[in-house]
Coordinates of N, CA and C in Angstrom, one line a residue:
X666 N -80.0 56.6 -68.2 CA -80.5 55.7 -69.3 C -81.5 54.7 -68.6
X667 N -82.6 54.4 -69.3 CA -83.6 53.5 -68.7 C -83.5 52.2 -69.4
X668 N -83.3 51.1 -68.6 CA -83.2 49.7 -69.1 C -84.5 49.0 -68.9
X669 N -85.0 48.5 -70.0 CA -86.3 47.7 -70.0 C -86.0 46.3 -69.9
X670 N -86.6 45.6 -68.9 CA -86.4 44.2 -68.7 C -87.1 43.4 -69.8
X671 N -86.5 42.3 -70.3 CA -87.2 41.5 -71.3 C -88.5 41.0 -70.8
X672 N -88.6 40.7 -69.5 CA -89.8 40.2 -68.9 C -90.9 41.2 -69.0
X673 N -90.6 42.5 -68.8 CA -91.6 43.5 -69.0 C -92.0 43.7 -70.4
X674 N -91.0 43.4 -71.3 CA -91.3 43.6 -72.8 C -92.4 42.6 -73.2
X675 N -92.3 41.4 -72.7 CA -93.3 40.3 -73.2 C -94.5 40.2 -72.2
X676 N -94.5 41.1 -71.2 CA -95.6 41.0 -70.2 C -97.0 41.3 -70.9
X677 N -97.1 42.3 -71.8 CA -98.4 42.5 -72.4 C -98.9 41.3 -73.2
X678 N -97.9 40.6 -73.9 CA -98.3 39.4 -74.6 C -98.8 38.3 -73.7
X679 N -98.1 38.1 -72.6 CA -98.5 37.1 -71.7 C -99.9 37.4 -71.1
X680 N -100.2 38.7 -70.8 CA -101.5 39.1 -70.3 C -102.5 38.8 -71.3
X681 N -102.2 39.1 -72.6 CA -103.2 38.9 -73.7 C -103.5 37.4 -73.9
X682 N -102.4 36.5 -73.8 CA -102.7 35.1 -74.0 C -103.5 34.6 -72.8
X683 N -103.2 35.0 -71.6 CA -104.0 34.6 -70.5 C -105.5 35.0 -70.6
X684 N -105.7 36.2 -71.1 CA -107.0 36.7 -71.3 C -107.8 35.9 -72.3
X685 N -107.1 35.5 -73.4 CA -107.7 34.7 -74.4 C -108.1 33.3 -73.8
X686 N -107.2 32.7 -73.0 CA -107.5 31.4 -72.4 C -108.7 31.5 -71.4
X687 N -108.8 32.6 -70.7 CA -109.9 32.7 -69.8 C -111.3 33.0 -70.6
X688 N -111.1 33.6 -71.8 CA -112.3 34.0 -72.5 C -112.9 32.8 -73.3
X689 N -112.0 32.0 -74.0 CA -112.4 30.9 -74.9 C -112.7 29.7 -74.1
X690 N -113.6 28.8 -74.5 CA -113.8 27.5 -73.9 C -112.6 26.7 -74.0
X691 N -112.2 26.0 -72.9 CA -111.0 25.2 -72.9 C -111.0 24.1 -73.9
X692 N -112.2 23.5 -74.2 CA -112.2 22.4 -75.2 C -111.9 22.9 -76.6
X693 N -112.0 24.2 -76.9 CA -111.7 24.7 -78.2 C -110.3 25.2 -78.3
X694 N -109.6 25.2 -77.2 CA -108.2 25.8 -77.2 C -107.2 24.8 -77.1
X695 N -106.3 24.6 -78.1 CA -105.2 23.6 -78.0 C -104.2 24.0 -77.0
X696 N -103.4 23.0 -76.5 CA -102.4 23.3 -75.4 C -101.4 24.4 -75.9
X697 N -100.9 24.3 -77.1 CA -99.9 25.2 -77.6 C -100.6 26.2 -78.5
X698 N -100.6 27.4 -78.2 CA -101.3 28.4 -79.0 C -100.2 29.3 -79.6
X699 N -100.3 29.5 -80.9 CA -99.3 30.3 -81.6 C -99.7 31.8 -81.5
X700 N -98.7 32.7 -81.5 CA -99.0 34.1 -81.4 C -99.9 34.6 -82.5
X701 N -99.7 34.2 -83.8 CA -100.6 34.7 -84.8 C -102.1 34.4 -84.5
X702 N -102.3 33.1 -84.0 CA -103.6 32.7 -83.7 C -104.2 33.5 -82.6
X703 N -103.4 33.8 -81.5 CA -103.9 34.7 -80.4 C -104.2 36.1 -80.9
X704 N -103.4 36.6 -81.7 CA -103.7 37.9 -82.3 C -104.9 37.9 -83.1
X705 N -105.2 36.8 -83.8 CA -106.4 36.7 -84.6 C -107.6 36.7 -83.7
X706 N -107.6 36.0 -82.6 CA -108.7 36.0 -81.7 C -108.9 37.4 -81.0
X707 N -107.8 38.0 -80.6 CA -107.9 39.3 -80.0 C -108.6 40.3 -80.9
X708 N -108.3 40.1 -82.2 CA -108.9 41.0 -83.2 C -110.3 40.6 -83.6
X709 N -110.7 39.5 -83.1 CA -112.0 39.0 -83.5 C -112.0 38.1 -84.7
X710 N -110.8 37.4 -84.9 CA -110.6 36.6 -86.1 C -111.2 35.2 -86.1
X711 N -111.7 34.8 -84.9 CA -112.4 33.5 -84.9 C -111.7 32.5 -84.0
X712 N -111.9 31.2 -84.2 CA -111.4 30.1 -83.4 C -109.9 30.0 -83.5
X713 N -109.3 29.6 -82.4 CA -107.8 29.4 -82.3 C -107.6 27.9 -82.8
X714 N -106.6 27.8 -83.7 CA -106.2 26.4 -84.2 C -104.8 26.2 -83.9
X715 N -104.4 24.9 -83.9 CA -103.0 24.5 -83.8 C -102.4 24.5 -85.2
X716 N -101.6 25.5 -85.5 CA -101.1 25.7 -86.8 C -100.3 24.5 -87.3
X717 N -99.4 24.0 -86.4 CA -98.5 22.9 -86.9 C -99.3 21.6 -87.1
X718 N -100.3 21.3 -86.2 CA -101.1 20.1 -86.4 C -102.0 20.2 -87.7
X719 N -102.4 21.4 -88.0 CA -103.2 21.6 -89.2 C -102.4 21.4 -90.4
X720 N -101.2 21.8 -90.4 CA -100.3 21.6 -91.6 C -100.0 20.1 -91.7
X721 N -99.8 19.4 -90.6 CA -99.6 18.0 -90.7 C -100.8 17.3 -91.3
X722 N -102.0 17.7 -90.9 CA -103.2 17.1 -91.4 C -103.3 17.4 -92.9
X723 N -103.0 18.6 -93.3 CA -103.1 18.9 -94.8 C -102.0 18.2 -95.5
X724 N -100.9 17.9 -94.9 CA -99.9 17.1 -95.6 C -100.4 15.7 -95.8
X725 N -101.1 15.2 -94.8 CA -101.8 13.8 -95.0 C -102.8 13.9 -96.1
X726 N -103.5 14.9 -96.2 CA -104.5 15.0 -97.4 C -103.8 15.0 -98.7
X727 N -102.6 15.6 -98.7 CA -101.8 15.7 -100.0 C -101.3 14.4 -100.5
X728 N -101.3 13.4 -99.6 CA -100.8 12.0 -100.0 C -101.8 11.4 -100.9
X729 N -103.1 11.6 -100.7 CA -104.1 10.9 -101.5 C -104.0 11.3 -103.0
X730 N -103.9 12.6 -103.4 CA -103.8 12.8 -104.8 C -102.5 12.4 -105.5
X731 N -101.4 12.3 -104.7 CA -100.2 11.8 -105.2 C -100.3 10.3 -105.6
X732 N -100.9 9.5 -104.6 CA -101.1 8.1 -104.9 C -102.0 7.9 -106.0
X733 N -103.1 8.7 -106.0 CA -104.1 8.5 -107.1 C -103.6 8.9 -108.5
X734 N -102.7 9.9 -108.5 CA -102.1 10.4 -109.8 C -101.2 9.3 -110.3
X735 N -100.4 8.7 -109.5 CA -99.4 7.7 -109.9 C -100.2 6.5 -110.4
X736 N -101.2 6.0 -109.7 CA -102.0 4.9 -110.2 C -102.7 5.2 -111.5
X737 N -103.2 6.4 -111.6 CA -104.0 6.8 -112.8 C -103.0 6.8 -114.0
X738 N -101.8 7.2 -113.8 CA -100.8 7.2 -114.9 C -100.5 5.7 -115.3
X739 N -100.3 4.9 -114.3 CA -100.1 3.5 -114.6 C -101.2 2.8 -115.3
X740 N -102.5 3.2 -114.9 CA -103.6 2.5 -115.5 C -103.9 3.0 -116.9
X741 N -103.5 4.3 -117.2 CA -103.7 4.8 -118.5 C -102.8 4.0 -119.5
X742 N -101.5 3.7 -119.1 CA -100.6 2.9 -119.9 C -101.1 1.5 -120.0
X743 N -101.6 0.9 -118.9 CA -102.2 -0.4 -119.0 C -103.4 -0.5 -119.9
X744 N -104.2 0.5 -119.9 CA -105.4 0.5 -120.7 C -105.0 0.5 -122.2
X745 N -104.0 1.3 -122.5 CA -103.6 1.4 -123.9 C -102.8 0.2 -124.4
X746 N -102.2 -0.6 -123.5 CA -101.4 -1.7 -123.9 C -102.2 -3.0 -123.9
X747 N -103.4 -3.0 -123.3 CA -104.2 -4.3 -123.2 C -105.1 -4.4 -124.4
X748 N -105.1 -5.5 -125.1 CA -106.1 -5.6 -126.2 C -107.5 -5.7 -125.7
X749 N -108.4 -5.0 -126.3 CA -109.8 -5.0 -125.9 C -110.6 -5.2 -127.2
X750 N -110.8 -6.5 -127.5 CA -111.5 -6.9 -128.7 C -112.6 -7.9 -128.3
X751 N -113.8 -7.6 -128.7 CA -114.9 -8.6 -128.4 C -115.0 -9.5 -129.6
X752 N -114.6 -10.8 -129.3 CA -114.6 -11.8 -130.4 C -115.9 -12.4 -130.7
X753 N -116.2 -12.7 -131.9 CA -117.4 -13.4 -132.3 C -117.2 -14.9 -132.3
X754 N -118.1 -15.6 -131.8 CA -118.0 -17.1 -131.7 C -118.4 -17.7 -133.0
X755 N -117.4 -18.4 -133.6 CA -117.7 -19.0 -135.0 C -118.9 -20.0 -134.8
X756 N -119.6 -20.2 -135.9 CA -120.7 -21.1 -135.9 C -120.3 -22.6 -135.8
X757 N -119.1 -22.9 -136.3 CA -118.6 -24.2 -136.2 C -117.7 -24.5 -135.0
X758 N -117.6 -23.5 -134.0 CA -116.8 -23.7 -132.9 C -117.3 -24.8 -131.9
X759 N -116.4 -25.5 -131.3 CA -116.8 -26.5 -130.4 C -117.1 -25.9 -129.0
X760 N -117.5 -26.6 -128.0 CA -117.9 -26.1 -126.8 C -116.7 -25.4 -126.0
X761 N -115.6 -26.1 -126.1 CA -114.4 -25.6 -125.4 C -114.0 -24.2 -126.0
X762 N -113.9 -24.1 -127.3 CA -113.5 -22.9 -128.0 C -114.5 -21.8 -127.7
X763 N -115.8 -22.1 -127.8 CA -116.9 -21.1 -127.5 C -116.8 -20.6 -126.1
X764 N -116.5 -21.5 -125.1 CA -116.4 -21.1 -123.7 C -115.2 -20.2 -123.5
X765 N -114.1 -20.5 -124.1 CA -112.9 -19.7 -124.0 C -113.1 -18.3 -124.5
X766 N -113.8 -18.2 -125.7 CA -114.1 -16.9 -126.2 C -115.1 -16.1 -125.3
X767 N -116.1 -16.8 -124.8 CA -117.0 -16.1 -123.8 C -116.2 -15.6 -122.6
X768 N -115.3 -16.4 -122.1 CA -114.5 -16.0 -120.9 C -113.7 -14.8 -121.3
X769 N -113.0 -14.8 -122.4 CA -112.2 -13.7 -122.8 C -113.0 -12.4 -123.1
X770 N -114.2 -12.6 -123.7 CA -115.0 -11.4 -123.9 C -115.5 -10.8 -122.6
X771 N -115.9 -11.7 -121.6 CA -116.3 -11.2 -120.3 C -115.1 -10.5 -119.6
X772 N -113.9 -11.1 -119.7 CA -112.8 -10.4 -119.1 C -112.4 -9.1 -119.7
X773 N -112.6 -9.0 -121.0 CA -112.4 -7.8 -121.7 C -113.4 -6.7 -121.2
X774 N -114.6 -7.0 -121.2 CA -115.6 -6.0 -120.7 C -115.4 -5.6 -119.3
X775 N -115.0 -6.6 -118.4 CA -114.8 -6.3 -117.0 C -113.5 -5.4 -116.8
X776 N -112.5 -5.7 -117.6 CA -111.3 -4.9 -117.6 C -111.6 -3.5 -118.0
X777 N -112.3 -3.3 -119.1 CA -112.6 -2.0 -119.6 C -113.4 -1.2 -118.6
X778 N -114.3 -1.8 -117.9 CA -115.1 -1.1 -116.9 C -114.3 -0.7 -115.7
X779 N -113.6 -1.7 -115.1 CA -112.8 -1.4 -113.9 C -111.7 -0.4 -114.2
X780 N -111.1 -0.5 -115.3 CA -109.9 0.4 -115.6 C -110.4 1.8 -115.8
X781 N -111.4 2.0 -116.5 CA -111.9 3.4 -116.8 C -112.6 4.0 -115.5
X782 N -113.3 3.1 -114.8 CA -113.9 3.6 -113.5 C -112.8 4.0 -112.6
X783 N -111.7 3.3 -112.5 CA -110.6 3.6 -111.6 C -109.9 4.9 -112.0
X784 N -109.7 5.1 -113.3 CA -109.1 6.3 -113.9 C -109.9 7.5 -113.5
X785 N -111.2 7.4 -113.7 CA -112.1 8.5 -113.4 C -112.2 8.8 -111.9
X786 N -112.1 7.7 -111.1 CA -112.1 7.9 -109.7 C -110.8 8.6 -109.2
X787 N -109.7 8.2 -109.9 CA -108.4 8.9 -109.5 C -108.4 10.3 -109.9
X788 N -109.0 10.7 -111.0 CA -109.1 12.1 -111.4 C -109.9 12.9 -110.4
X789 N -111.0 12.3 -109.9 CA -111.9 12.9 -109.0 C -111.2 13.1 -107.6
X790 N -110.4 12.1 -107.2 CA -109.7 12.2 -105.9 C -108.6 13.3 -106.0
X791 N -107.9 13.3 -107.1 CA -106.8 14.3 -107.3 C -107.5 15.7 -107.3
X792 N -108.6 15.9 -108.0 CA -109.2 17.2 -108.0 C -109.7 17.7 -106.6
X793 N -110.4 16.8 -105.9 CA -111.0 17.2 -104.6 C -109.9 17.5 -103.6
X794 N -109.0 16.6 -103.4 CA -108.0 16.8 -102.4 C -107.0 18.0 -102.8
X795 N -106.7 18.2 -104.0 CA -105.9 19.3 -104.4 C -106.5 20.6 -104.1
X796 N -107.8 20.8 -104.4 CA -108.5 22.0 -104.1 C -108.7 22.2 -102.6
X797 N -109.0 21.2 -101.9 CA -109.1 21.3 -100.4 C -107.8 21.8 -99.8
X798 N -106.7 21.2 -100.2 CA -105.4 21.6 -99.7 C -105.0 23.0 -100.1
X799 N -105.2 23.3 -101.3 CA -104.9 24.7 -101.8 C -105.6 25.8 -101.1
X800 N -106.9 25.6 -100.9 CA -107.7 26.7 -100.3 C -107.5 26.7 -98.8
X801 N -107.3 25.5 -98.2 CA -107.0 25.4 -96.8 C -105.7 26.1 -96.4
X802 N -104.6 25.9 -97.2 CA -103.4 26.5 -96.9 C -103.4 28.0 -97.2
X803 N -104.3 28.4 -98.2 CA -104.5 29.8 -98.4 C -105.1 30.5 -97.2
X804 N -106.1 29.9 -96.7 CA -106.8 30.5 -95.5 C -105.8 30.6 -94.3
X805 N -105.0 29.5 -94.1 CA -104.0 29.6 -93.0 C -102.9 30.7 -93.3
X806 N -102.5 30.8 -94.5 CA -101.5 31.8 -94.8 C -102.0 33.2 -94.6
X807 N -103.3 33.4 -94.8 CA -103.9 34.7 -94.6 C -104.3 35.0 -93.2
X808 N -104.1 34.0 -92.3 CA -104.5 34.1 -90.9 C -106.0 34.0 -90.7
X809 N -106.7 33.4 -91.6 CA -108.2 33.2 -91.5 C -108.5 31.9 -90.8
X810 N -108.2 31.8 -89.5 CA -108.4 30.6 -88.8 C -109.8 30.1 -88.7
X811 N -110.7 31.1 -88.5 CA -112.2 30.7 -88.5 C -112.7 30.2 -89.8
X812 N -112.5 30.9 -90.9 CA -112.9 30.3 -92.2 C -112.2 29.0 -92.6
X813 N -111.0 28.9 -92.1 CA -110.3 27.6 -92.4 C -111.0 26.4 -91.7
X814 N -111.3 26.6 -90.4 CA -112.0 25.5 -89.7 C -113.4 25.3 -90.3
X815 N -114.1 26.3 -90.7 CA -115.4 26.2 -91.3 C -115.3 25.5 -92.7
X816 N -114.3 25.9 -93.5 CA -114.2 25.2 -94.8 C -113.8 23.8 -94.7
X817 N -112.9 23.4 -93.7 CA -112.5 22.1 -93.5 C -113.7 21.2 -93.1
X818 N -114.5 21.8 -92.2 CA -115.7 21.0 -91.7 C -116.7 20.8 -92.8
X819 N -116.9 21.9 -93.6 CA -117.9 21.8 -94.7 C -117.5 20.9 -95.8
X820 N -116.2 20.6 -96.0 CA -115.8 19.7 -97.0 C -115.6 18.3 -96.6
X821 N -116.1 18.0 -95.4 CA -115.9 16.6 -94.8 C -116.5 15.6 -95.7
X822 N -117.7 15.8 -96.2 CA -118.3 14.8 -97.1 C -117.6 14.6 -98.4
X823 N -117.1 15.7 -98.9 CA -116.4 15.6 -100.2 C -115.0 14.9 -100.0
X824 N -114.4 15.1 -98.9 CA -113.1 14.4 -98.6 C -113.3 13.0 -98.4
X825 N -114.5 12.6 -97.7 CA -114.8 11.2 -97.5 C -115.0 10.5 -98.8
X826 N -115.7 11.1 -99.7 CA -116.0 10.5 -101.0 C -114.7 10.4 -101.9
X827 N -113.8 11.4 -101.8 CA -112.6 11.4 -102.5 C -111.7 10.3 -101.9
X828 N -111.7 10.1 -100.6 CA -111.0 9.0 -100.0 C -111.4 7.6 -100.5
X829 N -112.7 7.5 -100.5 CA -113.3 6.2 -101.0 C -112.9 6.0 -102.5
X830 N -112.8 7.1 -103.2 CA -112.4 7.0 -104.6 C -110.9 6.6 -104.7
X831 N -110.1 7.1 -103.8 CA -108.7 6.7 -103.8 C -108.5 5.2 -103.5
X832 N -109.3 4.8 -102.5 CA -109.3 3.3 -102.2 C -109.8 2.5 -103.3
X833 N -110.8 2.9 -104.0 CA -111.3 2.1 -105.2 C -110.2 2.1 -106.3
X834 N -109.4 3.2 -106.4 CA -108.4 3.2 -107.4 C -107.3 2.1 -107.1
X835 N -106.9 2.1 -105.8 CA -105.9 1.1 -105.4 C -106.4 -0.3 -105.6
X836 N -107.6 -0.6 -105.3 CA -108.1 -2.0 -105.5 C -108.4 -2.2 -107.0
X837 N -108.9 -1.2 -107.7 CA -109.1 -1.4 -109.1 C -107.9 -1.6 -109.9
X838 N -106.8 -1.0 -109.5 CA -105.5 -1.2 -110.1 C -105.0 -2.6 -110.1
X839 N -105.2 -3.3 -108.9 CA -104.8 -4.6 -108.7 C -105.6 -5.6 -109.6
X840 N -107.0 -5.4 -109.5 CA -107.8 -6.2 -110.3 C -107.6 -6.0 -111.9
X841 N -107.4 -4.7 -112.2 CA -107.1 -4.5 -113.6 C -105.8 -5.1 -114.1
X842 N -104.8 -5.1 -113.2 CA -103.5 -5.8 -113.6 C -103.7 -7.2 -113.8
X843 N -104.5 -7.9 -113.0 CA -104.8 -9.3 -113.1 C -105.5 -9.6 -114.4
X844 N -106.5 -8.8 -114.7 CA -107.3 -8.9 -116.0 C -106.4 -8.6 -117.2
X845 N -105.6 -7.6 -117.1 CA -104.7 -7.2 -118.2 C -103.7 -8.4 -118.6
X846 N -103.1 -9.0 -117.5 CA -102.2 -10.1 -117.8 C -103.0 -11.3 -118.4
X847 N -104.2 -11.5 -118.0 CA -105.0 -12.6 -118.5 C -105.3 -12.3 -120.0
X848 N -105.6 -11.1 -120.4 CA -105.9 -10.8 -121.8 C -104.7 -10.7 -122.7
X849 N -103.6 -10.3 -122.1 CA -102.4 -10.1 -122.9 C -101.6 -11.4 -123.2
X850 N -101.6 -12.3 -122.2 CA -100.9 -13.6 -122.3 C -101.7 -14.7 -122.8
X851 N -101.0 -15.8 -123.3 CA -101.7 -17.0 -123.7 C -101.1 -18.2 -123.0
X852 N -101.8 -19.3 -123.0 CA -101.3 -20.5 -122.5 C -101.1 -20.5 -121.0
X853 N -100.1 -21.2 -120.5 CA -99.8 -21.3 -119.1 C -99.4 -20.0 -118.5
X854 N -98.7 -19.2 -119.2 CA -98.2 -17.9 -118.7 C -99.4 -17.0 -118.3
X855 N -100.5 -17.1 -119.0 CA -101.7 -16.4 -118.7 C -102.1 -16.7 -117.2
X856 N -102.1 -17.9 -116.9 CA -102.6 -18.3 -115.5 C -101.5 -18.0 -114.5
X857 N -100.3 -18.2 -114.8 CA -99.2 -17.9 -113.9 C -99.1 -16.5 -113.5
X858 N -99.5 -15.6 -114.3 CA -99.4 -14.1 -114.1 C -100.7 -13.6 -113.5
X859 N -101.8 -14.1 -114.0 CA -103.1 -13.5 -113.6 C -103.7 -14.0 -112.3
X860 N -103.5 -15.3 -112.0 CA -104.0 -15.9 -110.8 C -103.4 -15.3 -109.5
X861 N -102.1 -15.3 -109.4 CA -101.5 -14.7 -108.2 C -101.9 -13.2 -108.0
X862 N -102.0 -12.5 -109.0 CA -102.4 -11.1 -108.9 C -103.8 -11.0 -108.4
X863 N -104.7 -11.8 -108.9 CA -106.0 -11.8 -108.5 C -106.1 -12.2 -107.0
X864 N -105.4 -13.2 -106.5 CA -105.4 -13.6 -105.1 C -104.9 -12.4 -104.2
X865 N -103.8 -11.7 -104.6 CA -103.3 -10.6 -103.9 C -104.4 -9.5 -103.9
X866 N -105.1 -9.3 -105.0 CA -106.1 -8.3 -105.0 C -107.2 -8.5 -104.0
X867 N -107.6 -9.8 -103.9 CA -108.7 -10.1 -102.9 C -108.1 -9.9 -101.5
X868 N -106.9 -10.3 -101.2 CA -106.3 -10.1 -99.9 C -106.2 -8.6 -99.6
X869 N -105.8 -7.9 -100.6 CA -105.7 -6.4 -100.4 C -107.0 -5.8 -100.0
X870 N -108.1 -6.2 -100.7 CA -109.4 -5.7 -100.4 C -109.8 -6.0 -98.9
X871 N -109.5 -7.2 -98.5 CA -109.8 -7.6 -97.1 C -108.9 -6.8 -96.1
X872 N -107.6 -6.6 -96.4 CA -106.7 -5.9 -95.5 C -107.1 -4.4 -95.4
X873 N -107.4 -3.8 -96.6 CA -107.8 -2.4 -96.6 C -109.0 -2.2 -95.8
X874 N -110.0 -3.1 -95.9 CA -111.2 -3.0 -95.0 C -110.9 -3.1 -93.6
X875 N -109.9 -4.0 -93.2 CA -109.5 -4.1 -91.8 C -108.8 -2.8 -91.3
X876 N -108.0 -2.2 -92.1 CA -107.3 -1.0 -91.7 C -108.3 0.1 -91.5
X877 N -109.3 0.2 -92.4 CA -110.3 1.3 -92.3 C -111.1 1.1 -91.0
X878 N -111.5 -0.1 -90.7 CA -112.3 -0.4 -89.5 C -111.4 0.0 -88.3
X879 N -110.1 -0.4 -88.3 CA -109.3 -0.1 -87.2 C -109.1 1.4 -87.0
X880 N -109.0 2.2 -88.1 CA -108.9 3.6 -88.0 C -110.2 4.2 -87.5
X881 N -111.3 3.7 -87.9 CA -112.6 4.2 -87.5 C -112.8 4.0 -86.0
X882 N -112.3 2.9 -85.5 CA -112.5 2.6 -84.1 C -111.5 3.4 -83.2
X883 N -110.2 3.5 -83.6 CA -109.2 4.1 -82.7 C -109.0 5.6 -83.0
X884 N -109.3 6.1 -84.1 CA -109.0 7.5 -84.5 C -110.3 8.3 -84.6
X885 N -111.3 7.8 -85.3 CA -112.4 8.7 -85.7 C -113.6 8.4 -84.8
X886 N -113.5 7.5 -83.8 CA -114.7 7.2 -82.9 C -114.8 8.3 -81.8

């Protein structure tokens, strides 16, 4: 009876992996290469990718549409609950009353614009990132490493615009919340609810910008 050593069983695979490493440029080959990717290259399937890292990256992409969808749902409810009435200034109104009506009308128009712009941006972000993740995972599942890398690179501009849309939704939600409380409440409660929310919105805008610049410097540079 002939006994085959396990080392001899995996020897052809080891030789194939080493051949791939010698053939491909080292800058394009990740440290840990999965067997399906090696087989893909041996068969002429294209570039080798790190399967696990690619899935982690796609999971990160999946976060954006989830956040955008949650905020879009909240903003749809906010839009329906907030009164949006353009008031006419009476002819006999004094300066204080006329100024108050003008401020409320301006806040109403600003709220309507920011809210609907944010809702549309959220829908755009959900659509772009969902399609990118779906088709990227489909390519990975089919073992199409080369088309996956090409598709991901080609959709960079779309993903960047969808990311900016998600960021605008987050900021728009805070400003819309401030304007909504201003329009829904009266008296001192109006200012107690809307002013702190507006201040936090401005701080969030500054902090978001700082985080983006930090990521650009440390990760994407």
